[in-house]
mmCIF file of C-alpha atoms in Angstrom:
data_model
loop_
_atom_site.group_PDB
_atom_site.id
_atom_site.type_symbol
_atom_site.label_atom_id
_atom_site.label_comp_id
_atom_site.label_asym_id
_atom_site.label_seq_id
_atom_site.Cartn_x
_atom_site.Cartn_y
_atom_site.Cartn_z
ATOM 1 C CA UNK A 26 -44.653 23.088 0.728
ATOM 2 C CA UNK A 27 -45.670 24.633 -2.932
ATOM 3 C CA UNK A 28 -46.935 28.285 -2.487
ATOM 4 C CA UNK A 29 -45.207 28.857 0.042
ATOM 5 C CA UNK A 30 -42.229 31.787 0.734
ATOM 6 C CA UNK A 31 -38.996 31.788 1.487
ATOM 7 C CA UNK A 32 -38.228 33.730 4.818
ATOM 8 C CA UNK A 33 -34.602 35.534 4.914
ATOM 9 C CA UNK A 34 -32.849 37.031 7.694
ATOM 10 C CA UNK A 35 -31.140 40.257 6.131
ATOM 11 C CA UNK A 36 -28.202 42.043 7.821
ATOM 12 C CA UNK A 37 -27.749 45.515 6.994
ATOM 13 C CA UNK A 38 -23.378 47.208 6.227
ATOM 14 C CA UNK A 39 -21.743 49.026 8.391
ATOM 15 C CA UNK A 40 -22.960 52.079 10.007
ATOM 16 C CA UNK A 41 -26.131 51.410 8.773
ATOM 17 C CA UNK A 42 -29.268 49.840 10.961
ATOM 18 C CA UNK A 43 -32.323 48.212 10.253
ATOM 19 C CA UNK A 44 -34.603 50.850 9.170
ATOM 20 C CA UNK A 45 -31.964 52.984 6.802
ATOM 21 C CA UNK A 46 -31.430 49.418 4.923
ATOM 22 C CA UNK A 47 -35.196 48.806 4.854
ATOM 23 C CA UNK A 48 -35.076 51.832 2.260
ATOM 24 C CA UNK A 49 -32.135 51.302 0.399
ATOM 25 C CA UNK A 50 -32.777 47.401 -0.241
ATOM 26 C CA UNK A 51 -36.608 48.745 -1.089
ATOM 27 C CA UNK A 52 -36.115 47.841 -4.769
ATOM 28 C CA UNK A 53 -34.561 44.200 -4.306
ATOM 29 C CA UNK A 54 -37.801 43.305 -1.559
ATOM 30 C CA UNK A 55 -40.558 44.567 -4.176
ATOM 31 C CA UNK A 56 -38.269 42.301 -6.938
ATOM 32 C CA UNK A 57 -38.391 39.589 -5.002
ATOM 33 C CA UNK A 58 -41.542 40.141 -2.832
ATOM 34 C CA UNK A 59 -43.572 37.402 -4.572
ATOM 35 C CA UNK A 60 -40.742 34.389 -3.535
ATOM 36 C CA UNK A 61 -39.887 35.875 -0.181
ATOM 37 C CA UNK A 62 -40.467 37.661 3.152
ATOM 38 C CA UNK A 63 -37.144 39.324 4.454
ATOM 39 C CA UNK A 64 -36.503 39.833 8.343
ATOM 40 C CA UNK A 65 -34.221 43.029 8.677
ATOM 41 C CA UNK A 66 -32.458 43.639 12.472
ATOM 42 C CA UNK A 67 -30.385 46.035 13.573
ATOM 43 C CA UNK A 68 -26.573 44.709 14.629
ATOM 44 C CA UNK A 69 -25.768 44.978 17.888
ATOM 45 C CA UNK A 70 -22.746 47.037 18.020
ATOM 46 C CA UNK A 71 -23.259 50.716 18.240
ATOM 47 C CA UNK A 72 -20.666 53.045 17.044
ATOM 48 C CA UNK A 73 -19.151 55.901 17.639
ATOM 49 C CA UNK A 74 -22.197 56.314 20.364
ATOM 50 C CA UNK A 75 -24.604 56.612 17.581
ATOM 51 C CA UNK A 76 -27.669 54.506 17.503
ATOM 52 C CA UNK A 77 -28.454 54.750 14.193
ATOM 53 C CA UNK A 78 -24.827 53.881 13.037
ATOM 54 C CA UNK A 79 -24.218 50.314 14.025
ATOM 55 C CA UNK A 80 -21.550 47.117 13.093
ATOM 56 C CA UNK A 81 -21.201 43.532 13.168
ATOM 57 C CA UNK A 82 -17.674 43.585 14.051
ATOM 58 C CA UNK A 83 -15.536 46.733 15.118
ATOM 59 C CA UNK A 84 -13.412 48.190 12.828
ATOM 60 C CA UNK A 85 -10.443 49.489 15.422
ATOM 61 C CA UNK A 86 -10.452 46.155 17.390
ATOM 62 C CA UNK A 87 -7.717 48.269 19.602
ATOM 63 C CA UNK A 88 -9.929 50.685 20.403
ATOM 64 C CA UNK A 89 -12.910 48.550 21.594
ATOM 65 C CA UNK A 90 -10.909 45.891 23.431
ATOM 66 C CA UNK A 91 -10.627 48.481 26.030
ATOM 67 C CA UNK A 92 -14.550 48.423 26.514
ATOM 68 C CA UNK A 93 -15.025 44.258 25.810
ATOM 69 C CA UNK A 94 -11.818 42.732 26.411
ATOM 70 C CA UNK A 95 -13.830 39.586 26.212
ATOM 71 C CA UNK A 96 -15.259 39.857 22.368
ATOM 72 C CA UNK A 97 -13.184 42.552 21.210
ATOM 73 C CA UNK A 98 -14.448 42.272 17.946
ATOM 74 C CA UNK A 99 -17.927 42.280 18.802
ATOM 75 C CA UNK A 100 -18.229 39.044 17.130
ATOM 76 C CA UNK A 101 -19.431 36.857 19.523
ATOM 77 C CA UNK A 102 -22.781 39.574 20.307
ATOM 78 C CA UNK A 103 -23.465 40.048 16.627
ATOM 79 C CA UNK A 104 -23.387 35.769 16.784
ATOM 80 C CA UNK A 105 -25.868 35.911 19.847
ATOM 81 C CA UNK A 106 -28.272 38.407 18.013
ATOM 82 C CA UNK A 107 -28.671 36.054 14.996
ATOM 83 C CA UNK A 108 -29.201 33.208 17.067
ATOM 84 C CA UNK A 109 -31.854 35.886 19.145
ATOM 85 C CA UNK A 110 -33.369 36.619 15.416
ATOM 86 C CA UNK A 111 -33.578 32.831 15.213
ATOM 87 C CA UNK A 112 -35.594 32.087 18.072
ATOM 88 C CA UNK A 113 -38.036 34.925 17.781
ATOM 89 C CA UNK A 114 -38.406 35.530 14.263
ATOM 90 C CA UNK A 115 -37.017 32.171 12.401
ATOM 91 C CA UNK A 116 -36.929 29.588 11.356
ATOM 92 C CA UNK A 117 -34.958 31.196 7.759
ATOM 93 C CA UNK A 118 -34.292 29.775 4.841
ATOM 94 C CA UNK A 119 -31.541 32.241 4.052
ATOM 95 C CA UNK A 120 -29.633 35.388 4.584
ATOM 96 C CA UNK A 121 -29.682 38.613 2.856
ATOM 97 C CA UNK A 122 -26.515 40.141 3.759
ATOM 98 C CA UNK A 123 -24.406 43.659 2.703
ATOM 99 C CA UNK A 124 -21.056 44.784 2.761
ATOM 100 C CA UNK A 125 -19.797 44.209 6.600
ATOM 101 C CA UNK A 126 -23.341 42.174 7.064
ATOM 102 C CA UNK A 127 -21.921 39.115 4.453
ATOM 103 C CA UNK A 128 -18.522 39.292 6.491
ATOM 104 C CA UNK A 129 -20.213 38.104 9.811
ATOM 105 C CA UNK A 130 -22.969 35.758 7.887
ATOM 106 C CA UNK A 131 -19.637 34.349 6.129
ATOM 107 C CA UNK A 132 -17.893 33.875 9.918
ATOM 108 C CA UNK A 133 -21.326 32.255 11.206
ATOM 109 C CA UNK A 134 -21.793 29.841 8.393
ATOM 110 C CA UNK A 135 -18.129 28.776 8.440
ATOM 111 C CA UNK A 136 -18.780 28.096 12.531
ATOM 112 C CA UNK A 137 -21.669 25.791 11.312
ATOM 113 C CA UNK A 138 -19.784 24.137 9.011
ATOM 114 C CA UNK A 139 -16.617 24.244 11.275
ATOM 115 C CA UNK A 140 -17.407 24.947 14.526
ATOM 116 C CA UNK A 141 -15.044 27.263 16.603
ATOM 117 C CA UNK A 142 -13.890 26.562 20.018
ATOM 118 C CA UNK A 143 -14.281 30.135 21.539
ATOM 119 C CA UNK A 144 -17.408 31.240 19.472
ATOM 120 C CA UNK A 145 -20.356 29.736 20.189
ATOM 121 C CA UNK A 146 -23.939 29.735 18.159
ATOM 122 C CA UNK A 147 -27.623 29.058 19.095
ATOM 123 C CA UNK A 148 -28.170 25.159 18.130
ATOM 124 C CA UNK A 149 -31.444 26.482 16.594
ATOM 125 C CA UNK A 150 -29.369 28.620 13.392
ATOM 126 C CA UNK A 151 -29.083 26.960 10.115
ATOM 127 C CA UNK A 152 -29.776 28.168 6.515
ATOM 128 C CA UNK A 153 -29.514 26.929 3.189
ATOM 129 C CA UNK A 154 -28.629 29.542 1.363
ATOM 130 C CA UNK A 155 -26.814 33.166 1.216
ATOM 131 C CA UNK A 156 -26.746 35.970 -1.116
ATOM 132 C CA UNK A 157 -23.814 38.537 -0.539
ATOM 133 C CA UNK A 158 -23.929 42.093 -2.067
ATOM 134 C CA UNK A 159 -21.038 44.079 -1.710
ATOM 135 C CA UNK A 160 -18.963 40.966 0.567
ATOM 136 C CA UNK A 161 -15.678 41.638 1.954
ATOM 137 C CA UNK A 162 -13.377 39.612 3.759
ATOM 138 C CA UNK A 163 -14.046 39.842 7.416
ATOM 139 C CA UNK A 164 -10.300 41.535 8.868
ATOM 140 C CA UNK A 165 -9.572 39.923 12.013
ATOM 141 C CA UNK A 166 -10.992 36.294 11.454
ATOM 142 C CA UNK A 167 -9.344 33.800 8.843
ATOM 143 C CA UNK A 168 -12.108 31.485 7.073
ATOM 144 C CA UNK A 169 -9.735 28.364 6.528
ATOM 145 C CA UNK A 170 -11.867 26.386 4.460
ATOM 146 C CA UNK A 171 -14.702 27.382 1.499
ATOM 147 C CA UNK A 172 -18.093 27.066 2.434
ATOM 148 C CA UNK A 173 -20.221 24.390 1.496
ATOM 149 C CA UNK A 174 -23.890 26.291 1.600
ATOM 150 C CA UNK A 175 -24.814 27.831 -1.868
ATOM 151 C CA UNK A 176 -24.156 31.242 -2.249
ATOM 152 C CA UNK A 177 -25.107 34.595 -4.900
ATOM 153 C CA UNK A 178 -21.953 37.206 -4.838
ATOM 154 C CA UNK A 179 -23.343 40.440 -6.360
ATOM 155 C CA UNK A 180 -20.507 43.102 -7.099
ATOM 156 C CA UNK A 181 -20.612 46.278 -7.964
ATOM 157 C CA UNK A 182 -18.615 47.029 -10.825
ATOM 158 C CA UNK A 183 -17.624 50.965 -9.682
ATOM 159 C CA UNK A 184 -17.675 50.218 -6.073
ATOM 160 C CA UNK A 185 -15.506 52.569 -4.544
ATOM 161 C CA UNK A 186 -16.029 51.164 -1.064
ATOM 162 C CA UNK A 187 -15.532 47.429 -1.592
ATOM 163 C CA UNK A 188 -13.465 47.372 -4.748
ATOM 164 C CA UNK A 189 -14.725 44.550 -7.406
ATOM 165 C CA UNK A 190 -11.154 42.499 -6.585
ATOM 166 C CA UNK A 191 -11.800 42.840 -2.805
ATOM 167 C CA UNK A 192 -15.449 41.348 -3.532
ATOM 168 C CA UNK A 193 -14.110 38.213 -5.939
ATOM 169 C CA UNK A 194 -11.638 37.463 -3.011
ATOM 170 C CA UNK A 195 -14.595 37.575 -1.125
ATOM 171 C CA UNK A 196 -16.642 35.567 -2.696
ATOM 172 C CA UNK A 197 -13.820 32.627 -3.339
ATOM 173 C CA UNK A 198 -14.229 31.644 0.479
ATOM 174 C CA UNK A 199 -17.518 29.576 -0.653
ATOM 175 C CA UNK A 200 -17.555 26.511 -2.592
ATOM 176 C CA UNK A 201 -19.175 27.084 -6.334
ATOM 177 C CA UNK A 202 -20.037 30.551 -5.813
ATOM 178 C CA UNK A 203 -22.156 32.080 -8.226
ATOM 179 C CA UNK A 204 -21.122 35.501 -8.956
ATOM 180 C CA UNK A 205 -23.375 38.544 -11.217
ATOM 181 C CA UNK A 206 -20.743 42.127 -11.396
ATOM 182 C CA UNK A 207 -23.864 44.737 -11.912
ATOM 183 C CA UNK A 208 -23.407 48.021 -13.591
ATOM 184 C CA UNK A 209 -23.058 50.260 -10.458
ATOM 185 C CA UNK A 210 -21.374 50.468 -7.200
ATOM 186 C CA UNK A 211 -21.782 49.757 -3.248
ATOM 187 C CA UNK A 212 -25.469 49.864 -3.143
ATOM 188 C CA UNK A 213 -28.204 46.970 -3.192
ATOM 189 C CA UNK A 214 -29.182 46.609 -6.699
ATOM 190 C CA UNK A 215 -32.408 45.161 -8.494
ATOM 191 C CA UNK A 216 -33.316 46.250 -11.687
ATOM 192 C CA UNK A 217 -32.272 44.807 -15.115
ATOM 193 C CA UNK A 218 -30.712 41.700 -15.448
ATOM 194 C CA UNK A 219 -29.886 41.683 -11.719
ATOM 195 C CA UNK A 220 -33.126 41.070 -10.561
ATOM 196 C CA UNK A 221 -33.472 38.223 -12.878
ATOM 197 C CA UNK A 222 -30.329 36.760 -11.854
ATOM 198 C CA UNK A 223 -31.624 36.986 -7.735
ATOM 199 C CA UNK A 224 -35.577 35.377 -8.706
ATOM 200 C CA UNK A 225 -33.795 32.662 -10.512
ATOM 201 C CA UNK A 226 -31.446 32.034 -7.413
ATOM 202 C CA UNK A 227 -34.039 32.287 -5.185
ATOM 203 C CA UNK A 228 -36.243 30.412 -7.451
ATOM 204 C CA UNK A 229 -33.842 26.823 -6.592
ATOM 205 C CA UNK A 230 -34.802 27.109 -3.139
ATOM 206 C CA UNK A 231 -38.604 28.111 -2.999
ATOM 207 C CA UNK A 232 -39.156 24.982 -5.075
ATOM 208 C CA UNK A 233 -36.989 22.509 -2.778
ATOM 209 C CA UNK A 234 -39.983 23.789 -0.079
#
C-alpha cells in the first residue's frame, strides 16, 4: 500500500526499559520518522529488583533458576511478551533491536524459521525484516542454522561493551547480512552516513507495501 509506514517493534539492551531507550534511540526515530512508526516495550525480566533496569534473558542463569526453574533464562516470558506486543500493538513489519534486545529477536526468528520443541511463540508473530545495533550472541542458546529473514548489523567501531569481533560473530548467524561499522561505540547511532545506510534499508521494505 504506497504511502504507507512501516511499523517496527523495537526492543531496548539490557538494563535498560522502554522509556530510557525512547531517548537514546531519539536520533535514529526522527531519521527514520518519515518511513516508519516504532513500537518500544519494556522486557519482562526485572533485575536486580529494579524496575527500570530490565532483560530479555538473565545473565547468571544460576542465580535465577532458583526463582523460575521452569524458564531459567527468562526466555520463554520475553517470547510471550513479543507475541503480547503482537496481538495488541502489531501487526510489524520489523524489529528494531539493541545489544541483549537483537540476542532474543535473533532466538525468536530462528524459532520461526526452526521451531523449538520447548519454546513456544504466538502463531500471530512474523516479520520481514531486522536491524541489529550492537548484536551479540545470545549465551545460553545455540542458533544452529543462519537466518533466512533480511537483516542490517550496525557495529560500533569503539564499542567497549560488545566488542566489533563479538558483533561480526553476531551478525554471521543470518544469511546475507548486511553489515555498516559506524564511527562510535555501544550506542544507537543516526547521523552521517549511518542514517543513510538505515533509510535505504528500510527503504526495500516500505516499497514491497
Amino acid at each position: 500500500m504506497s504511502g504507507q509506514k512501516l511499523r517496527i517493534l523495537a526492543l531496548h539492551g539490557y538494563q535498560q526499559d522502554a522509556a530510557s531507550f525512547r531517548s537514546k534511540c531519539g536520533a535514529f526515530r526522527q531519521k527514520t520518522k518519515s518511513l516508519a512508526d516504532y513500537v518500544i516495550i519494556d522486557a519482562p525480566l526485572i533485575i536486580d529488583g529494579d524496575s527500570k533496569k530490565r532483560g530479555w534473558l538473565y545473565e547468571n542463569v544460576e542465580a535465577s533458576a532458583s526463582d523460575s526453574p521452569e524458564d531459567p533464562t527468562g526466555l520463554q516470558s520475553s517470547l510471550d511478551a513479543i507475541g503480547d506486543a503482537v496481538v495488541k500493538e502489531g501487526p510489524f513489519d520489523g524489529i528494531f533491536a539493541f545489544s541483549q534486545g537483537a540476542s532474543l529477536a535473533c532466538l525468536l526468528l530462528h524459532f520461526l524459521e526452526k521451531p523449538h520443541p520447548t519454546y513456544k511463540l504466538n502463531p500471530r508473530v512474523n516479520f520481514r525484516f531486522i536491524v541489529c545495533v550492537c548484536g551479540v550472541e545470545p549465551r545460553s542458546h545455540q542458533v544452529a542454522t543462519p537466518i533466512e529473514i533480511p537483516s542490517l548489523h550496525l557495529i560500533g567501531k569503539t564499542d567497549q561493551v560488545i566488542s566489533p569481533e563479538r558483533a561480526r560473530a553476531f551478525s554471521r548467524l543470518f544469511k546475507n547480512p548486511e553489515i555498516f561499522e559506524y564511527d562510535g561505540g555501544h550506542h544507537v547511532p543516526a547521523s552521517g552516513e549511518t542514517g543513510n545506510i538505515i533509510r535505504k534499508f528500510l527503504t526495500n521494505f516500505l516499497t514491497a507495501k
